[in-house]
Each structure stands twice: as structure tokens, then as C-alpha cells.
Amino acid sequence: MCGIFGAVKLEGNFDDELINTFDKAVSLVSHRGPDSQGSKIFYNNLSKPYLYLGHRRLSIIDLSSEANQPMEDDGIWIVFNGEIFNYVEIKENLKKLGHKFKTDSDTEVILKTYLQYGTEGFHRFNGMWAFILFDSKNNKIIASRDRFSIKPLYYFEQDGAIFFSSELRQILLLSKKRKPNIKTLNTFLLQSVRDHDLETFYEEIYKIPAKSSMVIDLNNKSRNIIKYWNYGSSTIYTEDQAIEKFHETIENSIRLRLRSDVEIGCLLSGGLDSSLISALSNKIGVNPIRTFSVISNDKKENEEEFIDIMVKEGKLLNRKIHFDPEQAVHYIDKCLFYQEQPFSTASVVAQFMIYELIRSKDNIKVVLSGQGGDETLMGYLKYFFFYLNSLKKEKKYFQALKEIFFSLAYRTAIVQFELSSAKRYMPVLLSRQSSYLKINSDSLVKIWDANSIQERQINDIDHYSVPALTHYEDRNSMAHSIESRTPFLDHEVVNFLVHLPVHLKYKNGWSKYLLRKASHDLPNKIRWRRDKKGFTVPEAKWCKTLLKDEIEKIGQKSILEEIGVLDGKAFREYFKKFLEGSKFTNSKEVFSVLMAEKWLKTFH
């Protein structure tokens, strides 16, 4: 895992002062790569610089200096952030085709793959990546990104040049203007939706699309987006066949993600996803695997009981990190600095603190996380209600009633439903919330639109859920020089699970049904848990106490109002009702306004 930067002048050349700024842009992300820094400047026929590649390295695979970047092979140069987990298998195949290797790195495998297959070889990669590749023979730049937006890659155009970066701060160092993207800001405040498209919170700064590569031909200045992967077709499975296939794909995913030349650990929350990853890592990889668990001082949210069961029965090594939610409020500004964009839930701050505690107490560079399990296995409560609606449309009334009965009997989705969490899927309720927002219809994203459950899952994976979550995870982990790996976002796992019949993912009132049925490595008390907690912080309490004065000032004078996003008077009324306990208000909406204002003050 690393930080990268690239700049190419399409006409003319860069001056020396700008080259020095490029070096600073690379140094700005030293937290992403504290182990080494490198750069390469390319010159045109007039001996003037026109292309720059920079890299900060966090050494994970092949710790030798031979694997430092930028790396070159036969006129192909690369700066690369991420991991290609199946690099061993690809390397063996390339050796059979006559390729010889100088390092044990996965970076060199990317170069050899390109030399052998061109951009058409990228679909062979199983991993998470963002890389910039310069083909000096054909005079082309290729900027490529992984399938599920796990690793960031931004681009920006100015003065006849294109700039690429791992983080926004690197481009902001060069940008002659910092203009907030009003449409993106409105969508965030209205629906808590972000990272759903190629735009960012800044105008004119964009993301390289997932599953794709941008190819720039420097000869004719043409530019194309090439999509190297898409979801495959579905296969019909019986329940027993699906269980067998699930075992095969998730175990292979974890096996690949345990490859490392440094020690690996697992985040263990006591929930289904992290428990399965920890159990299988212990079984097929390092034994005993080191796991890390956050123990909340709030007994209502404490999952220590389930963690203890998993550690004891799974024979795991475990470090408990005690987390005081009341202290987290003091980390908001620090977390926002690394996130670079506003966020709508204080749980992001909790996650930031967790990585900080892991880094400060243990020399761990890599952890496995359960991110992606809820989207691929229908773990969120919303999927139950989407499923009922789907059954109703298909006139499968008996099956719908059966799901309702079992959900009530087992006290799962129906009992756990909260209206405040479902508002963003209800246009009628959104219109009430927008009373303090000066918005137009263009800002509203129809996240409720989908023709099937499968389409809804794919929308969440590609747009409405995973991209935001992987952004949080990337920034929080890399702020502390820790690489986070996500086995549930292996493309083989994702493609298999989204195409499964819905009744194998949600059955008899149980979400993640297939995982529960297949996971005999887990204790029954964890396999058949009803509740889902995650990282929780007293967000509402903060907004009513420690953050109250700061929020009230927003209603009186704010940048949000100056740029035409917020109606200050209406927000004061909304916040007053929130303090009085009105059921038509919630802390998430208040907190989002606060984060947007803080972000504008920090980056605007």
C-alpha cells in the first residue's frame, strides 16, 4: 500500500518550480508510505521535463530496495498503490511464457503482464489497486483502478496538463482555485450519499472509474476509458452447491489476502463477517492469528461477550482495545483532515481511533476487514424490506408472509427497523428534511430505483455503499500506515454472491442466510446472532452537548449559507426541534451539516 502522484504536460513542458511542487505533493502523503520515496522525471526532445511519476512506499511484499518505485521494465514505468494478491500464480504463468523476474514484488508482475498482454491483461489481477503506467515505447499513459473503488485515484486538468493522485490534498497543492461542488454537497446533506459517481466535493477534480483504465495517447492527445471487467452471468445452484461454492471462494480469497512479508492481523468485532474471516485465517493461514477487538465503555454497545466466545472457541490471539466514545469527539478535526471530505456518521471517527490504537500498541502493517459482507450477503436491514416488496410485486404473498412471520419470531429485521435510517429511501420524507437546504432536483439521487434485488446489490457495491465505506477505510487505515484488506470484495466472491437467488441470502427472517448455514467454523451463538451493532458513538449526545455551541453558530453565520446551500434561519429551527427531541429530526442530519461546514473551513 502506498501513495502515488503523476503529472503529464500534453503541450510544452513543466518548469523547475513546478517539479519542486510535485516533490512536495509526493511528500504530502508520507503517511501512506513511510518506508521510502522515489520519483522519475522524463524529458522531451528539448531536454525539458514533461512527465513526472512519484511514489511513497509502505513495504508489504518484497521488502528489499529492489522493489522500490518508480519501477521500470523494458521501457515501461509504473507507480503503484495496492496489492495484486494472485501475483504468484500470474508470475508462474508468465515464466512459462519466457519472462524473467528481478524481484519478488507484485509490482513487477503488473509490468510483465502489461508487456505480455497490454491493458487486456488487467482483468487477470485479483486485488486492489491504483496505478499510473508510462509506456515509453508507444508513448502512452495508463491510469488504472480496481473493480470496487478500494484504492483511490483522482485526476485534474489545468494549463494543458493532467495530474493524478492518491489523495485530494496533492492536487489541491497545484490547483489555482478551490471551488466546492455544490451538487455533490447538496446530495450529501440531503441523502448522506457520497462517492456515488466520478465527481468529488471539488469542481473539476474527478475519480478514475472503478473496473477501468484511462489510456492517454501522447502522440495524438486522445483519451479513452477502457473497462476491463464487468459482472458475469448467473449460475443456478442448489443450497448445498451454494454452500460448497461459498466455502471455496471465500477461503481462496482469504488465502490470497494472507500473502505478505510482514505480520498480518484481523479486525474482530464479534459479528458474522469479521468472525468468519478470523476463523478461516486461523485455519488456513497463520495459526494462531492475531486479532484486534474494540471494547466500548458503553455497555449497551459492548460486544465483548461475542468476542470472548470467538477467541476461546476459535483459539485466537486477541488484543482488546478499550474505546471511550466520549473521547472520540476530540478526534473529529483530525479525522476530517485525513478523510478530506465531509462524512455523515461519527462512526468514521471511531474507526479512525481504532487504527490509531492498533498502530500505537502493535507493530502491525496489514489487517483483514469484513467490509463488503453486508452488500454481498444482504446484511443490511433495508434488504429485508426490499425483498418483501419484490415478493409482493411477484405476487408471492405466502412467501412474503412467511418471511414476516419468521422475522417476528426470531426478532430480526422487523423488530430492529428504525425509520430514521430508512429516510433516504423515502422521497416524501426527504422533502421534509430539505426545508433548511436550498436544493434543486438535480441533487437528488434516486437510490431507491432498482428492478431487482440483484440490481440493488450491484448499485450498492458500485455506487451507494461500498465506495464511501472503502474511502473511509482507506483514509483511516492509511493515516496510520496500515493496509486494510477486504476478502468479501474479492471479485470472485462478489460475482458469485450477487448472482445467487435471493432466498439463499435472506431466508426465514435471517439475513446472510448462506453465510450462517455454511460457517460451521463459527460458534452457534455467533452464527445465529440477531443483532448488528458495528462501531457506535453517542452522536446525538455530542450534538446536544459538546458540539451544541458550534452547531448553533452555523445557524447564525456559515460558509454553507454564503455559497447558497443552507437556509440559516430554517436550520436554527430544525436544530431547536432536535434539541427538544422531535421525532422528525435526527442526529445524522445535524452532524452532516456540521461536518460540511467544518470541511469548508478547512479546505475551501
Coordinates of C-alpha atoms in Angstrom, one line a residue:
M1 CA 0.0 0.0 0.0
C2 CA 1.4 3.3 -1.0
G3 CA 0.8 6.9 -2.2
I4 CA 1.3 7.9 -5.8
F5 CA 1.4 11.1 -7.9
G6 CA 1.7 11.7 -11.6
A7 CA 1.8 14.7 -13.9
V8 CA 2.0 14.9 -17.7
K9 CA 2.2 18.0 -19.9
L10 CA 0.3 17.5 -23.1
E11 CA 1.8 20.6 -24.7
G12 CA 5.1 22.2 -23.8
N13 CA 6.9 21.4 -20.5
F14 CA 6.9 21.9 -16.8
D15 CA 9.2 24.5 -15.2
D16 CA 11.7 23.7 -12.3
E17 CA 9.4 25.3 -9.7
L18 CA 6.6 23.1 -10.6
I19 CA 8.8 20.0 -10.5
N20 CA 9.7 21.0 -6.9
T21 CA 6.0 21.3 -6.1
F22 CA 5.5 17.8 -7.5
D23 CA 8.1 16.5 -5.0
K24 CA 6.1 18.2 -2.2
A25 CA 2.9 16.6 -3.5
V26 CA 4.5 13.2 -3.1
S27 CA 5.8 14.1 0.4
L28 CA 2.3 15.2 1.4
V29 CA 1.2 11.5 1.6
S30 CA 4.1 10.2 3.6
H31 CA 1.6 8.6 6.0
R32 CA 0.6 6.3 3.1
G33 CA 4.2 5.2 2.5
P34 CA 6.7 5.9 5.3
D35 CA 9.3 3.4 4.1
S36 CA 10.7 5.1 1.0
Q37 CA 10.1 7.9 -1.5
G38 CA 11.1 7.9 -5.2
S39 CA 10.4 9.9 -8.3
K40 CA 11.3 9.9 -12.0
I41 CA 11.3 12.9 -14.4
F42 CA 11.0 12.4 -18.1
Y43 CA 12.3 14.9 -20.7
N44 CA 11.2 15.8 -24.2
N45 CA 13.4 16.3 -27.2
L46 CA 14.4 19.8 -26.0
S47 CA 15.6 18.3 -22.7
K48 CA 12.6 19.9 -20.9
P49 CA 10.6 18.0 -18.3
Y50 CA 7.1 16.9 -19.4
L51 CA 6.3 13.8 -17.3
Y52 CA 6.7 13.1 -13.6
L53 CA 6.0 10.0 -11.6
G54 CA 6.3 10.0 -7.8
H55 CA 5.8 7.3 -5.1
R56 CA 5.7 6.8 -1.4
R57 CA 6.1 3.2 -0.3
L58 CA 4.6 1.1 2.5
S59 CA 6.6 -2.1 2.2
I60 CA 4.4 -5.2 2.4
I61 CA 5.6 -7.6 -0.3
D62 CA 9.3 -8.0 -1.1
L63 CA 10.8 -5.6 1.5
S64 CA 14.1 -5.1 -0.5
S65 CA 15.0 -1.8 -2.1
E66 CA 14.8 -3.6 -5.5
A67 CA 11.1 -3.4 -5.2
N68 CA 11.0 0.4 -4.6
Q69 CA 9.2 2.6 -7.1
P70 CA 9.0 4.1 -9.7
M71 CA 9.9 0.7 -11.3
E72 CA 10.9 0.1 -14.9
D73 CA 10.9 -2.9 -17.2
D74 CA 11.8 -2.7 -20.9
G75 CA 10.7 0.9 -21.3
I76 CA 7.5 0.5 -19.2
W77 CA 7.4 2.6 -15.9
I78 CA 5.0 2.4 -13.1
V79 CA 4.0 3.8 -9.7
F80 CA 1.5 1.6 -7.9
N81 CA -0.7 1.7 -4.8
G82 CA -2.3 -1.5 -3.6
E83 CA -1.7 -5.3 -3.9
I84 CA -2.2 -7.9 -6.6
F85 CA -3.0 -10.9 -4.4
N86 CA -2.7 -13.5 -7.1
Y87 CA 0.7 -12.3 -8.3
V88 CA 2.3 -15.7 -7.5
E89 CA 0.1 -17.6 -9.9
I90 CA 0.4 -14.9 -12.6
K91 CA 4.1 -14.9 -12.2
E92 CA 4.4 -18.6 -12.8
N93 CA 2.3 -18.4 -16.0
L94 CA 4.5 -15.5 -17.2
K95 CA 7.6 -17.5 -16.5
K96 CA 6.3 -20.3 -18.7
L97 CA 6.0 -17.7 -21.5
G98 CA 9.6 -16.8 -21.1
H99 CA 9.6 -13.8 -18.8
K100 CA 12.3 -13.4 -16.2
F101 CA 11.9 -11.6 -12.9
K102 CA 14.4 -9.5 -10.9
T103 CA 12.2 -9.1 -7.8
D104 CA 9.7 -10.9 -5.7
S105 CA 7.2 -8.0 -5.9
D106 CA 3.7 -7.8 -7.3
T107 CA 4.7 -4.5 -8.9
E108 CA 7.0 -6.3 -11.4
V109 CA 4.2 -8.7 -12.2
I110 CA 2.0 -5.8 -13.3
L111 CA 4.8 -4.6 -15.6
K112 CA 5.3 -8.1 -17.1
T113 CA 1.6 -8.6 -17.5
Y114 CA 1.4 -5.4 -19.5
L115 CA 4.4 -6.3 -21.6
Q116 CA 2.7 -9.6 -22.4
Y117 CA -1.0 -8.7 -22.8
G118 CA -1.3 -4.9 -22.8
T119 CA -4.3 -3.4 -20.9
E120 CA -6.2 -6.5 -21.8
G121 CA -4.2 -8.4 -19.1
F122 CA -5.6 -6.3 -16.2
H123 CA -8.7 -8.5 -15.8
R124 CA -6.3 -11.2 -14.6
F125 CA -5.5 -9.3 -11.4
N126 CA -7.2 -10.3 -8.2
G127 CA -6.5 -7.4 -5.9
M128 CA -7.0 -3.7 -5.0
W129 CA -5.0 -1.2 -7.0
A130 CA -4.5 2.3 -8.4
F131 CA -1.5 2.7 -10.7
I132 CA -0.1 5.0 -13.3
L133 CA 1.9 3.3 -16.1
F134 CA 4.0 5.0 -18.7
D135 CA 4.6 3.0 -21.9
S136 CA 7.6 4.9 -23.3
K137 CA 7.7 2.8 -26.5
N138 CA 4.2 3.6 -27.5
N139 CA 4.1 7.0 -25.8
K140 CA 1.0 6.2 -23.7
I141 CA -0.1 6.8 -20.1
I142 CA -2.4 4.3 -18.5
A143 CA -4.1 5.1 -15.2
S144 CA -6.0 2.0 -13.8
R145 CA -8.2 1.4 -10.8
D146 CA -9.5 -1.8 -9.2
R147 CA -13.0 -3.2 -9.6
F148 CA -14.7 -1.9 -6.4
S149 CA -13.1 1.5 -5.7
I150 CA -11.0 0.1 -2.9
K151 CA -7.9 2.2 -3.8
P152 CA -8.3 5.9 -4.7
L153 CA -7.1 7.6 -7.9
Y154 CA -8.0 11.2 -8.7
Y155 CA -7.2 13.3 -11.8
F156 CA -7.3 17.0 -12.6
E157 CA -6.6 19.1 -15.7
Q158 CA -5.0 22.6 -15.7
D159 CA -2.9 24.6 -18.1
G160 CA -2.6 21.8 -20.7
A161 CA -1.5 19.2 -18.1
I162 CA -3.2 16.2 -16.4
F163 CA -2.4 15.4 -12.7
F164 CA -3.1 12.1 -10.9
S165 CA -3.0 11.5 -7.2
S166 CA -3.9 9.2 -4.3
E167 CA -5.3 12.0 -2.2
L168 CA -7.1 15.2 -3.0
R169 CA -4.5 17.3 -1.0
Q170 CA -1.9 16.6 -3.6
I171 CA -4.0 18.1 -6.4
L172 CA -5.1 21.0 -4.2
L173 CA -1.4 21.9 -3.8
L174 CA -1.5 22.6 -7.6
S175 CA -5.0 23.9 -8.2
K176 CA -5.3 27.6 -8.8
K177 CA -8.8 27.6 -7.5
R178 CA -10.7 25.6 -4.8
K179 CA -14.3 25.6 -5.7
P180 CA -16.8 23.3 -3.8
N181 CA -19.0 21.1 -5.9
I182 CA -22.5 22.4 -4.9
K183 CA -24.3 19.5 -6.4
T184 CA -22.2 16.9 -4.6
L185 CA -22.5 18.8 -1.3
N186 CA -26.3 19.0 -1.7
T187 CA -26.6 15.3 -2.3
F188 CA -24.5 14.6 0.7
L189 CA -26.6 16.8 3.0
L190 CA -29.9 15.6 1.7
Q191 CA -29.3 11.9 1.4
S192 CA -26.0 11.1 3.1
V193 CA -24.8 9.8 -0.3
R194 CA -21.2 10.4 -1.4
D195 CA -18.6 8.8 -3.7
H196 CA -21.5 7.5 -5.8
D197 CA -20.2 8.9 -9.1
L198 CA -17.0 10.2 -10.7
E199 CA -17.3 13.7 -9.2
T200 CA -15.7 14.8 -5.9
F201 CA -16.6 17.6 -3.4
Y202 CA -14.4 19.9 -5.6
E203 CA -15.3 21.1 -9.0
E204 CA -13.0 19.8 -11.8
I205 CA -11.4 17.1 -9.7
Y206 CA -12.6 13.6 -10.7
K207 CA -12.1 9.9 -10.0
I208 CA -10.8 7.3 -12.4
P209 CA -13.7 4.9 -12.8
A210 CA -13.6 1.5 -11.0
K211 CA -13.2 -1.5 -13.2
S212 CA -11.5 0.7 -15.7
S213 CA -8.3 2.3 -17.1
M214 CA -7.8 5.7 -18.6
V215 CA -5.5 5.5 -21.7
I216 CA -3.9 8.7 -22.9
D217 CA -2.1 8.6 -26.2
L218 CA 0.6 11.3 -26.1
N219 CA 1.1 11.2 -29.8
N220 CA -2.4 12.5 -30.8
K221 CA -3.5 13.6 -27.3
S222 CA -6.6 11.2 -27.4
R223 CA -8.0 9.8 -24.3
N224 CA -10.2 6.7 -23.8
I225 CA -11.7 4.9 -20.8
I226 CA -11.4 1.1 -21.2
K227 CA -13.5 -1.1 -18.9
Y228 CA -11.5 -4.3 -18.2
W229 CA -14.2 -6.2 -16.1
N230 CA -17.9 -6.5 -15.5
Y231 CA -20.2 -8.8 -13.6
G232 CA -20.6 -12.2 -15.1
S233 CA -23.7 -14.2 -15.7
S234 CA -25.5 -16.2 -13.0
T235 CA -25.3 -19.9 -12.4
I236 CA -28.1 -21.9 -10.8
Y237 CA -27.1 -23.5 -7.5
T238 CA -28.9 -25.7 -5.0
E239 CA -28.4 -24.8 -1.4
D240 CA -25.8 -27.5 -0.9
Q241 CA -23.9 -26.5 -4.0
A242 CA -24.1 -22.8 -3.0
I243 CA -22.6 -23.7 0.5
E244 CA -19.8 -25.6 -1.2
K245 CA -19.1 -22.8 -3.7
F246 CA -19.1 -20.2 -0.9
H247 CA -16.5 -22.2 1.1
E248 CA -14.3 -22.4 -2.0
T249 CA -14.5 -18.7 -3.0
I250 CA -14.2 -17.1 0.5
E251 CA -11.4 -19.5 1.6
N252 CA -9.4 -18.7 -1.6
S253 CA -10.0 -15.0 -1.1
I254 CA -8.6 -15.1 2.4
R255 CA -5.7 -17.4 1.4
L256 CA -4.6 -14.9 -1.2
R257 CA -5.0 -12.0 1.2
L258 CA -2.8 -13.6 3.8
R259 CA 0.2 -13.3 1.5
S260 CA 2.6 -10.8 3.0
D261 CA 6.2 -10.4 4.0
V262 CA 5.1 -8.6 7.2
E263 CA 2.8 -9.8 10.0
I264 CA -1.0 -9.8 9.4
G265 CA -3.8 -9.4 11.8
C266 CA -7.6 -9.4 11.7
L267 CA -10.2 -7.0 13.0
L268 CA -12.6 -8.9 15.2
S269 CA -15.8 -7.2 16.2
G270 CA -17.8 -10.3 17.3
G271 CA -20.0 -10.0 14.2
L272 CA -20.5 -12.6 11.5
D273 CA -18.2 -11.2 8.8
S274 CA -15.1 -10.5 10.9
S275 CA -15.6 -13.7 12.9
L276 CA -15.6 -15.8 9.8
I277 CA -12.5 -14.0 8.4
S278 CA -10.6 -14.5 11.7
A279 CA -11.6 -18.2 11.9
L280 CA -10.6 -19.0 8.4
S281 CA -7.4 -17.0 8.6
N282 CA -6.5 -19.0 11.7
K283 CA -7.4 -22.2 9.9
I284 CA -5.7 -21.8 6.5
G285 CA -3.0 -19.2 7.3
V286 CA -1.2 -18.0 10.4
N287 CA -2.1 -20.1 13.5
P288 CA -2.8 -18.5 15.8
I289 CA -3.8 -15.4 14.0
R290 CA -3.6 -12.1 15.9
T291 CA -6.9 -10.4 16.2
F292 CA -7.9 -6.9 17.4
S293 CA -11.1 -6.0 19.1
V294 CA -12.6 -2.7 20.2
I295 CA -14.4 -2.9 23.5
S296 CA -16.7 0.1 24.1
N297 CA -17.1 1.6 27.5
D298 CA -20.8 1.9 26.7
K299 CA -22.2 -1.4 27.9
K300 CA -25.2 -1.1 25.6
E301 CA -22.9 -1.3 22.6
N302 CA -20.3 -3.7 24.1
E303 CA -19.7 -6.9 22.1
E304 CA -17.2 -8.4 24.4
E305 CA -19.3 -11.4 25.1
F306 CA -19.2 -12.5 21.4
I307 CA -15.6 -11.6 21.1
D308 CA -14.7 -13.8 24.1
I309 CA -16.7 -16.7 22.7
M310 CA -14.9 -16.4 19.3
V311 CA -11.5 -16.1 20.8
K312 CA -12.0 -19.0 23.2
E313 CA -13.6 -21.5 20.8
G314 CA -11.6 -20.4 17.8
K315 CA -8.3 -20.5 19.7
L316 CA -7.3 -17.0 18.5
L317 CA -4.8 -14.5 19.9
N318 CA -6.6 -11.3 20.7
R319 CA -5.9 -7.8 21.9
K320 CA -8.7 -5.8 23.3
I321 CA -8.6 -2.1 22.7
H322 CA -10.8 -0.1 25.1
F323 CA -12.6 2.6 23.3
D324 CA -14.1 5.6 25.2
P325 CA -16.8 7.1 22.9
E326 CA -16.7 10.4 24.9
Q327 CA -13.1 10.9 23.9
A328 CA -13.8 10.4 20.2
V329 CA -15.3 13.9 19.8
H330 CA -11.9 15.3 20.2
Y331 CA -10.7 13.4 17.1
I332 CA -13.3 14.8 14.7
D333 CA -11.0 17.5 13.2
K334 CA -8.0 15.1 12.9
C335 CA -10.2 12.5 11.2
L336 CA -11.7 15.1 8.8
F337 CA -8.2 16.2 7.8
Y338 CA -7.3 12.7 6.6
Q339 CA -10.7 12.0 5.1
E340 CA -10.6 15.2 3.0
Q341 CA -14.4 15.1 2.6
P342 CA -17.3 15.5 5.0
F343 CA -18.8 12.4 6.4
S344 CA -22.3 11.8 7.9
T345 CA -21.7 9.4 10.7
A346 CA -19.4 9.7 13.8
S347 CA -18.6 6.0 13.5
V348 CA -15.9 7.1 11.0
V349 CA -14.2 8.9 13.8
A350 CA -14.4 5.7 15.9
Q351 CA -12.8 3.7 13.1
F352 CA -10.0 6.3 12.8
M353 CA -9.2 5.9 16.6
I354 CA -9.2 2.1 16.3
Y355 CA -6.5 2.2 13.7
E356 CA -4.5 4.7 15.7
L357 CA -4.7 2.4 18.7
I358 CA -3.6 -0.6 16.7
R359 CA -0.7 1.2 15.3
S360 CA 0.4 2.7 18.6
K361 CA 0.3 -0.6 20.5
D362 CA 1.3 -3.2 17.9
N363 CA 3.7 -3.3 15.0
I364 CA 1.1 -4.5 12.5
K365 CA 1.1 -3.2 8.9
V366 CA -1.7 -5.3 7.5
V367 CA -5.2 -6.2 8.8
L368 CA -8.1 -8.1 7.2
S369 CA -11.5 -6.4 7.5
G370 CA -15.1 -7.6 6.9
Q371 CA -16.0 -4.7 4.6
G372 CA -18.3 -5.7 1.8
G373 CA -20.1 -8.6 3.6
D374 CA -23.3 -6.6 4.1
E375 CA -23.6 -5.6 0.5
T376 CA -22.8 -9.0 -1.0
L377 CA -24.9 -11.1 1.5
M378 CA -27.8 -8.7 2.1
G379 CA -26.8 -7.9 5.7
Y380 CA -28.4 -4.6 6.0
L381 CA -32.0 -4.3 7.4
K382 CA -33.1 -2.4 4.2
Y383 CA -32.7 -5.6 2.1
F384 CA -35.4 -7.3 4.1
F385 CA -37.9 -4.7 3.1
F386 CA -36.7 -4.5 -0.4
Y387 CA -37.1 -8.3 -0.5
L388 CA -40.7 -8.1 0.8
N389 CA -41.5 -5.5 -1.8
S390 CA -40.0 -7.7 -4.5
L391 CA -42.1 -10.7 -3.4
K392 CA -45.2 -8.5 -3.4
K393 CA -44.5 -7.4 -7.0
E394 CA -44.1 -11.1 -8.0
K395 CA -47.3 -11.9 -6.2
K396 CA -45.5 -14.4 -3.9
Y397 CA -47.7 -13.4 -0.9
F398 CA -47.3 -16.7 1.0
Q399 CA -43.5 -16.4 0.9
A400 CA -43.7 -12.8 2.0
L401 CA -46.0 -13.6 4.9
K402 CA -43.6 -16.5 5.8
E403 CA -40.6 -14.1 5.9
I404 CA -42.6 -11.6 8.1
F405 CA -43.6 -14.4 10.5
F406 CA -40.1 -15.7 11.0
S407 CA -38.6 -12.2 11.3
L408 CA -41.1 -11.5 14.1
A409 CA -40.5 -14.9 15.7
Y410 CA -36.6 -14.6 15.6
R411 CA -36.8 -10.8 16.4
T412 CA -34.7 -9.9 13.4
A413 CA -35.3 -7.2 10.7
I414 CA -38.9 -6.1 11.5
V415 CA -38.2 -5.7 15.2
Q416 CA -34.9 -3.8 14.6
F417 CA -36.3 -1.4 12.0
E418 CA -35.7 2.4 12.6
L419 CA -37.4 5.0 10.4
S420 CA -34.5 7.5 10.7
S421 CA -32.2 5.0 9.0
A422 CA -34.7 4.4 6.1
K423 CA -35.5 8.1 5.3
R424 CA -33.1 8.4 2.5
Y425 CA -35.0 5.7 0.6
M426 CA -38.3 7.6 1.0
P427 CA -38.7 10.7 -1.2
V428 CA -41.7 12.0 0.8
L429 CA -39.6 12.2 4.0
L430 CA -36.6 13.6 2.2
S431 CA -38.8 16.6 1.1
R432 CA -39.5 17.4 4.8
Q433 CA -35.8 17.2 5.7
S434 CA -34.9 19.6 2.8
S435 CA -36.6 22.5 4.5
Y436 CA -33.3 24.0 5.6
L437 CA -31.5 23.1 2.3
K438 CA -31.6 25.3 -0.8
I439 CA -31.5 22.4 -3.3
N440 CA -32.7 21.6 -6.8
S441 CA -33.9 18.4 -8.2
D442 CA -30.6 17.6 -9.9
S443 CA -29.0 17.0 -6.5
L444 CA -31.4 14.1 -5.6
V445 CA -30.0 10.7 -6.4
K446 CA -32.7 8.0 -6.9
I447 CA -31.1 5.4 -4.7
W448 CA -34.4 3.6 -4.3
D449 CA -34.6 2.8 -8.0
A450 CA -33.9 -0.9 -8.9
N451 CA -35.7 -3.5 -11.0
S452 CA -34.5 -6.4 -8.8
I453 CA -32.6 -7.3 -5.6
Q454 CA -29.6 -8.2 -7.6
E455 CA -29.6 -4.8 -9.3
R456 CA -30.0 -3.1 -5.9
Q457 CA -27.0 -5.0 -4.6
I458 CA -24.9 -4.1 -7.6
N459 CA -25.9 -0.4 -7.2
D460 CA -24.8 -0.5 -3.5
I461 CA -21.5 -2.2 -4.5
D462 CA -20.7 0.2 -7.4
H463 CA -22.3 3.4 -6.2
Y464 CA -24.2 3.9 -2.9
S465 CA -22.5 2.0 -0.2
V466 CA -19.1 0.3 -0.9
P467 CA -17.3 3.3 -2.5
A468 CA -18.0 5.5 0.6
L469 CA -17.1 2.8 3.0
T470 CA -13.8 1.9 1.2
H471 CA -13.0 5.6 1.2
Y472 CA -13.4 5.8 5.0
E473 CA -11.4 2.6 5.4
D474 CA -8.6 3.6 3.1
R475 CA -8.1 7.1 4.7
N476 CA -8.4 5.9 8.3
S477 CA -6.1 2.9 7.9
M478 CA -3.5 4.7 5.7
A479 CA -3.4 7.7 8.0
H480 CA -1.7 5.3 10.4
S481 CA 0.3 3.4 7.7
I482 CA -1.8 0.3 7.9
E483 CA -3.0 -1.7 4.9
S484 CA -6.6 -2.9 5.1
R485 CA -7.6 -5.9 3.0
T486 CA -11.2 -6.9 2.3
P487 CA -11.8 -10.6 1.5
F488 CA -15.6 -10.0 0.8
L489 CA -14.6 -7.7 -2.0
D490 CA -12.7 -10.3 -3.9
H491 CA -14.3 -10.1 -7.4
E492 CA -14.9 -13.9 -7.5
V493 CA -16.7 -13.7 -4.1
V494 CA -18.7 -10.6 -5.2
N495 CA -19.7 -12.1 -8.6
F496 CA -20.8 -15.4 -7.0
L497 CA -22.8 -13.8 -4.2
V498 CA -24.7 -11.1 -6.1
H499 CA -25.9 -13.7 -8.6
L500 CA -27.2 -16.1 -6.0
P501 CA -31.0 -16.5 -5.7
V502 CA -32.3 -14.1 -3.0
H503 CA -33.7 -16.9 -0.9
L504 CA -30.2 -18.2 -0.3
K505 CA -29.1 -14.8 1.1
Y506 CA -32.3 -14.0 3.0
K507 CA -34.4 -16.9 4.3
N508 CA -36.8 -17.5 7.2
G509 CA -36.2 -14.0 8.5
W510 CA -32.4 -14.4 8.6
S511 CA -30.1 -12.1 6.7
K512 CA -26.8 -13.6 5.4
Y513 CA -28.5 -17.0 5.4
L514 CA -25.9 -18.7 3.3
L515 CA -23.0 -17.5 5.5
R516 CA -24.8 -18.7 8.6
K517 CA -25.5 -22.1 7.1
A518 CA -22.0 -22.5 5.7
S519 CA -20.0 -21.3 8.6
H520 CA -19.5 -24.3 10.8
D521 CA -16.2 -22.9 11.9
L522 CA -18.2 -20.3 14.0
P523 CA -19.8 -20.9 17.4
N524 CA -23.6 -21.1 17.1
K525 CA -24.0 -18.0 19.3
I526 CA -22.3 -16.0 16.7
R527 CA -23.7 -17.8 13.6
W528 CA -27.2 -17.1 14.7
R529 CA -26.8 -13.6 16.2
R530 CA -29.9 -11.5 15.6
D531 CA -28.4 -8.0 16.2
K532 CA -25.9 -5.9 14.3
K533 CA -24.1 -3.2 16.1
G534 CA -20.9 -2.0 14.4
F535 CA -18.9 1.0 15.7
T536 CA -21.3 3.2 17.6
V537 CA -20.7 6.6 19.2
P538 CA -23.0 8.9 21.1
E539 CA -23.6 11.2 18.1
A540 CA -26.9 12.6 19.3
K541 CA -25.4 13.3 22.8
W542 CA -22.5 15.1 21.2
C543 CA -24.8 17.3 19.1
K544 CA -26.8 18.2 22.2
T545 CA -23.8 18.9 24.5
L546 CA -20.1 19.1 23.4
L547 CA -20.9 20.2 19.8
K548 CA -24.0 22.3 20.6
D549 CA -22.4 25.7 20.5
E550 CA -20.5 25.1 17.3
I551 CA -23.7 23.9 15.6
E552 CA -25.7 26.9 16.8
K553 CA -23.2 29.2 15.2
I554 CA -23.8 27.6 11.8
G555 CA -27.4 28.7 12.0
Q556 CA -26.3 32.3 12.6
K557 CA -23.4 32.6 10.1
S558 CA -21.9 29.9 7.9
I559 CA -20.0 29.3 4.7
L560 CA -22.8 26.9 3.7
E561 CA -25.2 29.8 3.7
E562 CA -22.8 32.1 1.9
I563 CA -22.4 29.6 -1.0
G564 CA -26.2 29.1 -1.2
V565 CA -26.6 25.6 0.2
L566 CA -28.1 26.3 3.7
D567 CA -31.0 28.4 4.9
G568 CA -29.6 29.5 8.3
K569 CA -32.9 30.5 9.9
A570 CA -34.6 27.2 8.9
F571 CA -31.6 25.2 10.2
R572 CA -31.9 27.1 13.5
E573 CA -35.5 26.0 13.8
Y574 CA -34.6 22.4 12.8
F575 CA -31.8 22.2 15.4
K576 CA -34.1 23.7 18.1
K577 CA -36.6 20.9 17.4
F578 CA -33.8 18.4 17.5
L579 CA -32.8 19.6 21.0
E580 CA -36.4 19.3 22.1
G581 CA -36.4 15.7 21.0
S582 CA -38.7 15.9 17.9
K583 CA -39.1 12.5 16.2
F584 CA -38.9 14.3 12.8
T585 CA -35.3 15.2 13.4
N586 CA -32.2 13.1 13.9
S587 CA -28.5 13.5 14.8
K588 CA -27.2 12.2 11.4
E589 CA -28.7 15.2 9.6
V590 CA -27.4 17.7 12.1
F591 CA -23.9 16.0 12.2
S592 CA -23.7 16.1 8.4
V593 CA -24.3 19.9 8.4
L594 CA -21.6 20.3 11.0
M595 CA -19.1 18.2 9.0
A596 CA -19.9 20.0 5.8
E597 CA -19.2 23.4 7.5
K598 CA -16.0 22.2 9.1
W599 CA -14.8 20.8 5.7
L600 CA -15.5 24.1 4.0
K601 CA -13.5 26.0 6.7
T602 CA -10.6 23.5 6.4
F603 CA -10.3 23.0 2.6
H604 CA -12.3 25.9 1.0

